[in-house]
């Protein structure tokens, strides 16, 4: 940054001494530096003048802009802290308050998406458990089929899967995954973890059925769908839950993007 | 330089870490003027300063578990300085200073001066001069303004300024020096401002 001082050349030669001037005004010169600086001052009228001026400046600033009393008490009330207990956070981290409302909305969406997805998965599990001793492999296929027919045109499967992953990774309340893990784990060990994964790849196949894929997998898929029609037909509430999950996940992603943009602006 | 009762701060901090809001609020009362004035001089707006001060204390309470000891005021001012920077960045510019019209007569009266006898200035001139100084401060680049505010208005020593800002000591020195150099140039247009304070200098 170029300095706009009256005598740039002189200033450059005096750059070192200028910092001595400031430090001297602030009483921050070490004893050895003080001696050096005083020796210099004796022969340099410019620095004497600068010292004189800078002392006056410091006094003037303090006098013209004196400390104001706090206009009110800034004591915290429990209401100001609602929903956020004191948690360790680095002092240097910039505040998240940027889009406070956006973030709150995002959190609600996140919870909504997670809850709807879990409800959806729990219902599927209940159906399979009641519907007979289906192999977990087939069950996963059914889940994918159901999702395919439910969200065929909205291509919402990938976002939903993303939401499920994010719901677990990010700051969703720790209670949710634990609660969900219990019943699901007992009913069909290991399957809940597969469900979101199974959704994504099969969802990706959906737009191009039979075009590039080998006949066996397509046939399997069809067979599964047909055989499932009787016992595991899509229920209206499943569709509703799936749509709620997809809508929440989409809205949440949008809100998150908006929040991120505003806080980094 | 710090005349803070450090031990008492530390005790209140450890109580606050256990979630004792009352203890934390005693820290708030003790340091709110410092935090508010830092925000006020950086933003130039009373309203923005109030908001930022409150936000800073809320953030400090939430972050206090991560406070690892040392000077509590420095830590607090650091949070406040970061808040102010966020605020300034979010608004892409300094908020417009409170206009004279908005201020009550009491606020327009300049004389919460440290010195009850402000030397050669007439009282009536005081408010106008303060405005000039505020405006000059507002024109400094943000980092230089922070350096000058901490050194000349908050009267922190260089080590504490380095703590609050996270800058190296050499950076502290250079920013104070550059900020003051700019102000001096600015005030050559208002020789009456410095005249009185120069005369005091022997």
Short mmCIF file of C-alpha atoms in Angstrom, two decimals, chain B residues 17-105:
data_model
loop_
_atom_site.label_atom_id
_atom_site.label_comp_id
_atom_site.label_asym_id
_atom_site.label_seq_id
_atom_site.Cartn_x
_atom_site.Cartn_y
_atom_site.Cartn_z
CA UNK B 17 -17.52 -23.45 32.19
CA UNK B 18 -19.83 -25.44 34.45
CA UNK B 19 -22.75 -23.55 32.97
CA UNK B 20 -23.08 -20.98 35.74
CA UNK B 21 -24.76 -18.14 33.88
CA UNK B 22 -24.69 -15.85 36.88
CA UNK B 23 -20.92 -16.11 37.10
CA UNK B 24 -20.61 -15.43 33.39
CA UNK B 25 -22.84 -12.40 33.69
CA UNK B 26 -20.48 -10.95 36.26
CA UNK B 27 -17.77 -11.23 33.62
CA UNK B 28 -20.14 -9.56 31.17
CA UNK B 29 -20.68 -6.62 33.51
CA UNK B 30 -16.98 -6.31 34.10
CA UNK B 31 -16.00 -6.25 30.45
CA UNK B 32 -19.04 -4.97 28.58
CA UNK B 33 -17.75 -1.41 28.31
CA UNK B 34 -14.51 -2.60 26.68
CA UNK B 35 -16.33 -4.82 24.23
CA UNK B 36 -18.97 -2.22 23.44
CA UNK B 37 -16.40 0.51 22.83
CA UNK B 38 -14.33 -1.70 20.56
CA UNK B 39 -17.45 -2.45 18.52
CA UNK B 40 -18.56 1.19 18.60
CA UNK B 41 -15.26 2.55 17.33
CA UNK B 42 -14.94 -0.13 14.69
CA UNK B 43 -18.48 0.10 13.31
CA UNK B 44 -19.13 3.77 14.00
CA UNK B 45 -22.73 2.95 14.79
CA UNK B 46 -24.28 2.65 18.23
CA UNK B 47 -26.93 0.23 17.05
CA UNK B 48 -24.46 -2.01 15.27
CA UNK B 49 -22.18 -1.88 18.29
CA UNK B 50 -24.98 -2.94 20.63
CA UNK B 51 -25.94 -5.84 18.40
CA UNK B 52 -22.38 -6.97 17.91
CA UNK B 53 -21.58 -6.71 21.61
CA UNK B 54 -24.54 -8.86 22.54
CA UNK B 55 -23.64 -11.41 19.87
CA UNK B 56 -20.06 -11.47 21.07
CA UNK B 57 -21.07 -12.29 24.63
CA UNK B 58 -23.42 -15.02 23.48
CA UNK B 59 -20.66 -16.47 21.32
CA UNK B 60 -18.22 -16.20 24.22
CA UNK B 61 -20.54 -18.05 26.56
CA UNK B 62 -20.95 -20.84 24.05
CA UNK B 63 -17.23 -21.02 23.40
CA UNK B 64 -16.04 -20.70 26.95
CA UNK B 65 -15.42 -24.42 27.24
CA UNK B 66 -12.62 -23.89 24.74
CA UNK B 67 -10.97 -21.06 26.69
CA UNK B 68 -7.59 -22.42 27.74
CA UNK B 69 -6.62 -19.82 30.28
CA UNK B 70 -4.66 -16.62 29.92
CA UNK B 71 -6.10 -13.15 29.77
CA UNK B 72 -9.87 -13.45 29.62
CA UNK B 73 -10.34 -9.89 28.37
CA UNK B 74 -8.00 -10.52 25.41
CA UNK B 75 -9.90 -13.66 24.56
CA UNK B 76 -13.19 -11.80 24.78
CA UNK B 77 -11.96 -8.89 22.69
CA UNK B 78 -10.72 -11.34 20.11
CA UNK B 79 -14.20 -12.81 19.77
CA UNK B 80 -15.63 -9.30 19.55
CA UNK B 81 -13.08 -8.23 16.93
CA UNK B 82 -13.93 -11.27 14.82
CA UNK B 83 -17.63 -10.49 15.17
CA UNK B 84 -17.03 -6.94 14.06
CA UNK B 85 -15.04 -8.09 11.06
CA UNK B 86 -17.82 -10.47 10.08
CA UNK B 87 -20.32 -7.70 10.48
CA UNK B 88 -18.32 -5.25 8.40
CA UNK B 89 -17.75 -7.85 5.72
CA UNK B 90 -21.39 -8.80 5.63
CA UNK B 91 -22.38 -5.23 5.00
CA UNK B 92 -19.51 -4.80 2.52
CA UNK B 93 -18.81 -1.45 4.01
CA UNK B 94 -18.82 0.36 7.23
CA UNK B 95 -22.27 1.11 8.48
CA UNK B 96 -23.14 4.76 8.08
CA UNK B 97 -22.33 6.59 11.27
CA UNK B 98 -25.26 7.74 13.31
CA UNK B 99 -26.33 11.03 11.89
CA UNK B 100 -26.46 14.02 14.13
CA UNK B 101 -30.23 14.20 13.69
CA UNK B 102 -30.76 10.80 15.26
CA UNK B 103 -28.88 11.64 18.39
CA UNK B 104 -30.47 12.97 21.48
CA UNK B 105 -29.21 16.23 22.86
#
